CSV table of C-alpha atoms and ligand atoms in Angstrom, one decimal:
chain,number,residue,atom,x,y,z
A,198,MET,CA,-175.0,-1.4,25.3
A,199,SER,CA,-171.9,0.7,25.3
A,200,PRO,CA,-171.8,2.9,28.4
A,201,ILE,CA,-168.0,3.1,28.3
A,202,PHE,CA,-168.1,4.7,24.8
A,203,VAL,CA,-170.6,7.4,25.9
A,204,GLY,CA,-168.4,8.2,28.9
A,205,GLN,CA,-170.7,6.6,31.5
A,206,THR,CA,-172.0,10.1,31.9
A,207,CYS,CA,-175.7,9.3,32.4
A,208,MET,CA,-176.4,5.8,33.7
A,209,PRO,CA,-180.1,5.1,34.0
A,210,GLN,CA,-179.6,3.6,37.5
A,211,ASP,CA,-178.1,6.8,38.8
A,212,ALA,CA,-181.0,8.9,37.6
A,213,VAL,CA,-183.6,6.8,39.5
A,214,VAL,CA,-182.0,6.5,42.9
A,215,PRO,CA,-184.0,8.7,45.3
A,216,GLY,CA,-181.9,11.6,46.7
A,217,ASN,CA,-179.2,11.0,44.2
A,218,ASN,CA,-178.3,14.4,42.8
A,219,SER,CA,-177.0,12.9,39.6
A,220,SER,CA,-175.4,15.3,37.3
A,221,CYS,CA,-176.1,13.6,34.0
A,222,THR,CA,-174.4,15.1,31.0
A,223,LEU,CA,-174.6,14.1,27.3
A,224,GLY,CA,-171.0,12.9,27.2
A,225,GLY,CA,-170.5,10.8,24.1
A,226,PHE,CA,-174.2,10.7,23.2
A,227,PRO,CA,-175.5,12.4,20.0
A,228,SER,CA,-177.0,15.8,20.4
A,229,TYR,CA,-179.9,15.2,17.9
A,230,SER,CA,-181.7,12.0,17.1
A,231,LEU,CA,-184.1,11.3,14.2
A,232,ASN,CA,-186.7,8.6,14.4
A,233,VAL,CA,-186.9,7.9,10.7
A,234,THR,CA,-189.7,6.2,9.0
A,235,THR,CA,-189.1,7.0,5.3
A,236,VAL,CA,-186.2,7.0,2.9
A,237,ALA,CA,-186.7,10.7,2.1
A,238,GLN,CA,-186.1,11.5,5.8
A,239,ILE,CA,-182.8,9.7,5.7
A,240,GLN,CA,-181.8,11.5,2.5
A,241,LEU,CA,-182.6,14.8,4.2
A,242,ALA,CA,-180.6,13.9,7.3
A,243,VAL,CA,-177.6,12.8,5.3
A,244,ASN,CA,-177.7,16.0,3.1
A,245,PHE,CA,-178.2,18.2,6.1
A,246,ALA,CA,-175.3,16.7,8.1
A,247,ARG,CA,-173.0,16.9,5.1
A,248,ASN,CA,-173.9,20.5,4.2
A,249,GLN,CA,-173.7,21.7,7.9
A,250,HIS,CA,-170.6,19.6,8.6
A,251,ILE,CA,-172.3,17.8,11.5
A,252,ARG,CA,-171.1,14.4,12.6
A,253,LEU,CA,-173.6,11.7,11.5
A,254,VAL,CA,-174.1,8.3,13.2
A,255,ILE,CA,-176.6,5.5,12.5
A,256,ARG,CA,-178.3,3.7,15.4
A,257,ASN,CA,-180.3,0.6,15.0
A,258,THR,CA,-180.6,-1.6,18.1
A,259,GLY,CA,-177.5,-0.3,19.9
A,260,HIS,CA,-175.8,-3.7,20.2
A,261,ASP,CA,-172.5,-2.6,18.8
A,262,PHE,CA,-169.8,-3.8,21.2
A,263,LEU,CA,-167.5,-0.8,20.2
A,264,GLY,CA,-170.1,1.9,20.5
A,265,LYS,CA,-170.0,2.9,16.8
A,266,ASN,CA,-173.7,3.7,16.9
A,267,THR,CA,-173.0,6.8,19.0
A,268,GLY,CA,-170.9,9.9,18.8
A,269,GLU,CA,-170.5,13.2,20.7
A,270,GLY,CA,-172.5,16.1,19.2
A,271,ALA,CA,-173.7,13.9,16.4
A,272,LEU,CA,-176.9,13.8,14.4
A,273,SER,CA,-178.2,10.3,14.9
A,274,ILE,CA,-180.4,8.4,12.5
A,275,TRP,CA,-182.5,5.9,14.4
A,276,THR,CA,-183.7,3.1,12.0
A,277,HIS,CA,-185.7,1.1,14.6
A,278,HIS,CA,-189.1,1.8,12.9
A,279,LEU,CA,-188.1,0.7,9.4
A,280,ASN,CA,-189.4,-2.7,10.3
A,281,ASP,CA,-191.3,-3.9,7.2
A,282,ILE,CA,-190.8,-7.5,6.0
A,283,LYS,CA,-191.9,-8.3,2.5
A,284,VAL,CA,-192.1,-12.1,1.7
A,285,THR,CA,-191.5,-13.3,-1.9
A,286,HIS,CA,-191.9,-17.1,-2.4
A,287,HIS,CA,-190.4,-17.1,-5.9
A,288,TYR,CA,-187.7,-14.5,-6.0
A,289,GLU,CA,-185.4,-14.2,-9.1
A,290,SER,CA,-182.2,-12.4,-8.3
A,291,ALA,CA,-180.7,-9.7,-10.6
A,292,GLY,CA,-178.1,-11.6,-12.6
A,293,GLY,CA,-180.0,-14.8,-12.3
A,294,ARG,CA,-177.8,-16.6,-9.7
A,295,TYR,CA,-180.7,-17.2,-7.3
A,296,SER,CA,-184.2,-18.4,-7.7
A,297,GLY,CA,-186.2,-19.2,-4.6
A,298,PRO,CA,-187.8,-17.7,-1.5
A,299,ALA,CA,-186.6,-14.4,-0.2
A,300,PHE,CA,-187.5,-11.7,2.4
A,301,LYS,CA,-187.0,-8.0,2.0
A,302,LEU,CA,-186.1,-6.7,5.4
A,303,GLY,CA,-186.4,-3.0,6.5
A,304,ALA,CA,-183.3,-1.6,8.2
A,305,GLY,CA,-184.9,-1.9,11.7
A,306,VAL,CA,-186.0,-5.5,11.5
A,307,MET,CA,-184.6,-7.5,14.5
A,308,VAL,CA,-183.5,-11.2,14.5
A,309,TYR,CA,-186.6,-12.3,16.3
A,310,GLU,CA,-188.9,-10.6,13.8
A,311,LEU,CA,-187.1,-12.3,11.0
A,312,TYR,CA,-187.4,-15.7,12.8
A,313,ASP,CA,-191.1,-15.1,13.6
A,314,ALA,CA,-191.8,-14.3,9.9
A,315,ALA,CA,-189.8,-17.3,8.8
A,316,GLU,CA,-191.7,-19.5,11.2
A,317,ARG,CA,-195.0,-18.1,10.0
A,318,GLU,CA,-194.1,-18.6,6.3
A,319,GLY,CA,-192.6,-22.0,6.7
A,320,TYR,CA,-188.9,-21.2,6.2
A,321,THR,CA,-185.6,-21.2,8.2
A,322,ALA,CA,-183.7,-17.9,8.1
A,323,VAL,CA,-180.1,-17.1,8.8
A,324,GLY,CA,-179.8,-14.8,11.8
A,325,GLY,CA,-177.8,-14.4,15.0
A,326,GLU,CA,-178.0,-16.1,18.3
A,327,CYS,CA,-179.2,-12.9,20.0
A,328,ARG,CA,-182.8,-12.2,19.0
A,329,THR,CA,-182.7,-8.5,19.5
A,330,VAL,CA,-179.7,-7.8,17.2
A,331,GLY,CA,-180.7,-5.9,14.1
A,332,VAL,CA,-180.4,-8.0,10.9
A,333,THR,CA,-179.4,-5.5,8.2
A,334,GLY,CA,-177.4,-3.1,10.3
A,335,GLY,CA,-174.2,-4.2,12.0
A,336,TYR,CA,-175.0,-8.0,11.8
A,337,LEU,CA,-174.9,-8.5,8.0
A,338,ALA,CA,-172.4,-5.7,7.4
A,339,GLY,CA,-170.1,-7.6,9.8
A,340,GLY,CA,-170.5,-11.0,8.2
A,341,GLY,CA,-173.0,-12.4,10.7
A,342,HIS,CA,-172.6,-15.9,12.2
A,343,SER,CA,-175.7,-18.0,12.9
A,344,PRO,CA,-176.7,-21.4,14.4
A,345,VAL,CA,-177.3,-22.5,10.7
A,346,THR,CA,-174.0,-21.0,9.3
A,347,SER,CA,-172.4,-24.4,8.9
A,348,ILE,CA,-175.3,-25.4,6.6
A,349,TYR,CA,-176.2,-22.2,4.8
A,350,GLY,CA,-173.2,-19.9,5.2
A,351,LEU,CA,-172.8,-16.5,6.9
A,352,GLY,CA,-175.5,-13.9,7.1
A,353,SER,CA,-173.8,-11.9,4.4
A,354,ASP,CA,-173.9,-14.9,2.1
A,355,GLN,CA,-177.7,-14.6,2.1
A,356,VAL,CA,-177.9,-11.0,0.7
A,357,LEU,CA,-179.4,-10.7,-2.8
A,358,SER,CA,-180.0,-7.0,-3.0
A,359,VAL,CA,-179.4,-3.9,-0.9
A,360,GLU,CA,-181.1,-0.5,-0.9
A,361,MET,CA,-179.2,2.4,0.7
A,362,VAL,CA,-178.7,6.1,0.9
A,363,THR,CA,-175.2,7.0,-0.1
A,364,PRO,CA,-173.2,9.8,1.6
A,365,ASP,CA,-174.0,12.1,-1.3
A,366,GLY,CA,-177.7,11.6,-0.6
A,367,ARG,CA,-178.7,9.3,-3.5
A,368,PHE,CA,-181.0,6.3,-2.9
A,369,ILE,CA,-179.6,3.4,-4.8
A,370,THR,CA,-179.9,-0.4,-5.3
A,371,ALA,CA,-176.8,-2.5,-5.1
A,372,ASP,CA,-176.9,-6.1,-6.4
A,373,GLU,CA,-175.1,-8.4,-8.8
A,374,THR,CA,-175.8,-6.1,-11.8
A,375,GLN,CA,-175.7,-2.5,-10.4
A,376,ASN,CA,-173.4,-0.7,-8.0
A,377,THR,CA,-171.6,-4.0,-7.7
A,378,ASP,CA,-168.7,-2.5,-5.7
A,379,LEU,CA,-171.0,-1.3,-3.0
A,380,PHE,CA,-172.8,-4.7,-3.1
A,381,TRP,CA,-169.5,-6.4,-2.4
A,382,ALA,CA,-168.5,-3.9,0.3
A,383,VAL,CA,-171.7,-3.9,2.4
A,384,ARG,CA,-171.7,-7.7,2.8
A,385,GLY,CA,-169.0,-7.9,5.5
A,386,GLY,CA,-167.1,-4.7,4.9
A,387,GLY,CA,-168.2,-3.0,8.1
A,388,ALA,CA,-171.3,-1.1,9.1
A,389,ALA,CA,-171.9,2.6,8.8
A,390,THR,CA,-169.1,2.9,6.2
A,391,TRP,CA,-170.8,2.9,2.8
A,392,GLY,CA,-174.1,4.6,3.5
A,393,VAL,CA,-177.3,4.2,5.3
A,394,VAL,CA,-178.9,0.8,4.5
A,395,THR,CA,-182.7,1.1,4.2
A,396,SER,CA,-183.4,-2.5,3.4
A,397,MET,CA,-181.8,-5.8,2.3
A,398,THR,CA,-183.3,-8.7,0.5
A,399,VAL,CA,-182.1,-12.1,1.8
A,400,LYS,CA,-182.5,-15.7,1.0
A,401,VAL,CA,-184.5,-18.0,3.3
A,402,HIS,CA,-184.3,-21.8,3.3
A,403,PRO,CA,-186.5,-24.9,3.8
A,404,LYS,CA,-187.5,-25.6,7.4
A,405,THR,CA,-184.5,-27.1,9.1
A,406,LEU,CA,-184.5,-29.4,12.2
A,407,VAL,CA,-182.4,-28.1,15.1
A,408,SER,CA,-181.4,-29.6,18.3
A,409,GLY,CA,-179.6,-27.9,21.1
A,410,MET,CA,-177.8,-28.6,24.4
A,411,GLU,CA,-175.7,-26.8,26.9
A,412,TRP,CA,-173.7,-27.8,29.9
A,413,ASP,CA,-171.4,-26.4,32.6
A,414,THR,CA,-168.2,-27.8,33.9
A,415,THR,CA,-167.2,-26.2,37.1
A,416,THR,CA,-164.4,-27.2,39.5
A,417,VAL,CA,-166.1,-26.2,42.7
A,418,ALA,CA,-169.6,-27.5,41.9
A,419,MET,CA,-168.3,-30.8,40.4
A,420,ASN,CA,-165.6,-31.2,43.0
A,421,ILE,CA,-162.9,-31.8,40.4
A,422,THR,CA,-159.3,-30.6,40.4
A,423,ASP,CA,-157.9,-27.9,38.1
A,424,ASP,CA,-156.0,-30.7,36.2
A,425,VAL,CA,-159.2,-32.6,35.5
A,426,PHE,CA,-160.9,-29.4,34.5
A,427,TRP,CA,-158.2,-28.6,31.9
A,428,LYS,CA,-158.3,-32.2,30.6
A,429,ALA,CA,-162.0,-31.6,30.0
A,430,VAL,CA,-161.2,-28.4,28.1
A,431,GLU,CA,-158.6,-30.2,26.0
A,432,ALA,CA,-161.0,-33.1,25.3
A,433,TYR,CA,-163.7,-30.6,24.1
A,434,TRP,CA,-161.4,-28.6,21.8
A,435,THR,CA,-159.6,-31.7,20.5
A,436,ARG,CA,-163.0,-33.0,19.3
A,437,TYR,CA,-164.1,-29.7,17.9
A,438,PRO,CA,-163.3,-30.5,14.3
A,439,ASP,CA,-165.7,-33.5,14.6
A,440,PHE,CA,-168.4,-31.2,16.0
A,441,SER,CA,-167.8,-28.8,13.3
A,442,ALA,CA,-168.0,-31.5,10.6
A,443,ALA,CA,-171.3,-32.5,12.1
A,444,LYS,CA,-172.5,-29.0,11.5
A,445,ALA,CA,-172.4,-27.9,15.2
A,446,TYR,CA,-172.4,-24.3,16.3
A,447,GLY,CA,-171.6,-23.1,19.7
A,448,TYR,CA,-170.6,-20.5,22.2
A,449,CYS,CA,-168.0,-21.2,24.8
A,450,ARG,CA,-167.4,-19.1,27.9
A,451,MET,CA,-164.6,-19.6,30.4
A,452,SER,CA,-164.6,-17.6,33.7
A,453,PRO,CA,-162.7,-17.6,37.0
A,454,LEU,CA,-164.6,-18.7,40.1
A,455,PRO,CA,-163.6,-18.3,43.7
A,456,GLY,CA,-161.4,-21.3,44.7
A,457,GLY,CA,-160.7,-22.5,41.1
A,458,LEU,CA,-161.6,-22.2,37.5
A,459,GLY,CA,-164.9,-22.8,35.9
A,460,ILE,CA,-165.9,-23.2,32.3
A,461,ARG,CA,-169.3,-23.0,30.7
A,462,LEU,CA,-169.8,-24.6,27.3
A,463,ALA,CA,-173.0,-23.8,25.4
A,464,ARG,CA,-173.6,-25.7,22.2
A,465,GLN,CA,-176.3,-26.0,19.6
A,466,ALA,CA,-176.1,-28.8,17.1
A,467,VAL,CA,-177.9,-28.4,13.7
A,468,HIS,CA,-178.9,-31.3,11.5
A,469,GLY,CA,-179.7,-31.4,7.7
A,470,ALA,CA,-182.8,-29.8,6.2
A,471,GLY,CA,-186.2,-31.3,5.7
A,472,HIS,CA,-186.7,-33.4,8.8
A,473,GLY,CA,-189.1,-31.2,10.7
A,474,SER,CA,-189.1,-27.9,12.3
A,475,ARG,CA,-188.2,-26.0,15.4
A,476,ARG,CA,-188.1,-22.3,15.6
A,477,LEU,CA,-184.5,-20.9,15.3
B,787,FAD,C1,-175.9,-10.0,23.1
B,787,FAD,C2,-175.3,-10.0,21.7
B,787,FAD,C3,-175.4,-11.2,20.9
B,787,FAD,C4,-174.9,-11.2,19.7
B,787,FAD,N1,-175.0,-12.3,18.9
B,787,FAD,C5,-174.5,-12.3,17.6
B,787,FAD,C6,-174.6,-13.5,16.8
B,787,FAD,O1,-175.1,-14.5,17.2
B,787,FAD,N2,-174.0,-13.5,15.6
B,787,FAD,C7,-173.4,-12.3,15.1
B,787,FAD,O2,-172.9,-12.4,14.0
B,787,FAD,N3,-173.3,-11.2,15.9
B,787,FAD,C8,-173.8,-11.2,17.1
B,787,FAD,N4,-173.7,-10.1,17.9
B,787,FAD,C9,-172.9,-8.9,17.3
B,787,FAD,C10,-173.9,-8.0,16.5
B,787,FAD,O3,-174.1,-8.6,15.2
B,787,FAD,C11,-173.1,-6.7,16.3
B,787,FAD,O4,-173.0,-6.0,17.6
B,787,FAD,C12,-173.9,-5.7,15.4
B,787,FAD,O5,-173.0,-4.7,15.1
B,787,FAD,C13,-175.2,-5.2,15.9
B,787,FAD,O6,-175.8,-4.5,14.9
B,787,FAD,P1,-177.1,-3.6,15.2
B,787,FAD,O7,-177.5,-2.9,13.9
B,787,FAD,O8,-178.1,-4.4,15.9
B,787,FAD,O9,-176.6,-2.6,16.3
B,787,FAD,P2,-176.2,-1.0,16.3
B,787,FAD,O10,-175.3,-0.9,17.5
B,787,FAD,O11,-177.4,-0.1,16.3
B,787,FAD,O12,-175.4,-0.8,15.0
B,787,FAD,C14,-174.1,-1.5,14.8
B,787,FAD,C15,-173.3,-0.8,13.7
B,787,FAD,O13,-174.0,-0.8,12.5
B,787,FAD,C16,-174.3,0.5,12.0
B,787,FAD,N5,-175.6,0.5,11.4
B,787,FAD,C17,-176.8,0.2,12.0
B,787,FAD,N6,-177.8,0.3,11.1
B,787,FAD,C18,-177.2,0.6,9.9
B,787,FAD,C19,-177.8,0.9,8.7
B,787,FAD,N7,-179.1,0.8,8.4
B,787,FAD,N8,-176.9,1.3,7.7
B,787,FAD,C20,-175.6,1.3,7.9
B,787,FAD,N9,-175.0,1.1,9.1
B,787,FAD,C21,-175.8,0.8,10.1
B,787,FAD,C22,-174.2,1.4,13.3
B,787,FAD,O14,-173.8,2.7,13.0
B,787,FAD,C23,-173.1,0.7,14.0
B,787,FAD,O15,-171.8,1.0,13.5
B,787,FAD,C24,-174.2,-10.0,19.1
B,787,FAD,C25,-174.1,-8.9,19.9
B,787,FAD,C26,-174.7,-8.8,21.2
B,787,FAD,C27,-174.6,-7.6,22.0
């Protein structure tokens, strides 16, 4: 996802062109990568890197826009195969603030795996728009917006408990009653900062009806002037507080086109719970 941050030193397309004497180098890639499947392996990696003064990075899906999952010469912990999902229909949170269904997600679980499990079990889960983003890595540690955020809050609002390996190699649980400072920090305080998350337990919600739509407004294709185009932009954003109050969620992209400007608005509207189901 982040070729610029690894120096564009070894692009896959260069390596497969016949006759291309590509001189791939590691560039900003890690030197070592560990495909971890247990907490003990993560503890060993953290302790080894600390004791040997080796740079340590954590890689989940590689979706980080800023390339923070990579680092020159580093030891990389790859969490992809920590993909267990444990379903609890009647979860009681430590501290007693939440009682209801919850999923315990391994660090490698991706959004589509969470959505598939929620569909199977009859719930709606809070996850991102991109189905291959990792849930408990950068997504929840960065807050995490979702098509159902206007109903259920951010991704980080769903977290009930976190298991992680701290930089000193301890395996701890952070929740409302223990390690409360870390519990606060990992829910929006930035990924790869507080330790290696091995799992998070998150709330899930009753099945929620969702409807979606998208449209394009393009000066060339619709044969409209730039003035009309900008009026459409203004009309859309002027009404956005209404859309937001109606619990809409959307992405908006604006891009220049040859001969004029084009805009693409993609919106998904979400209605209240309990009216039916469509996979999110
Ligand atoms: C196409 C696309 C669509 C997106 N859509 C959404 C969206 O709808 N909503 C939204 O909120 N965001 C969205 N994002 C942003 C996404 O949430 C962030 O890029 C996020 O950082 C990705 O996390 P990751 O764990 O999948 O990726 P990675 O790149 O593997 O990791 C991201 C960061 O988390 C750290 N990290 C990973 N695993 C762990 C762990 N177990 N413990 C501690 N640190 C860890 C990494 O070191 C890195 O710093 C989108 C991104 C893309 C590329």
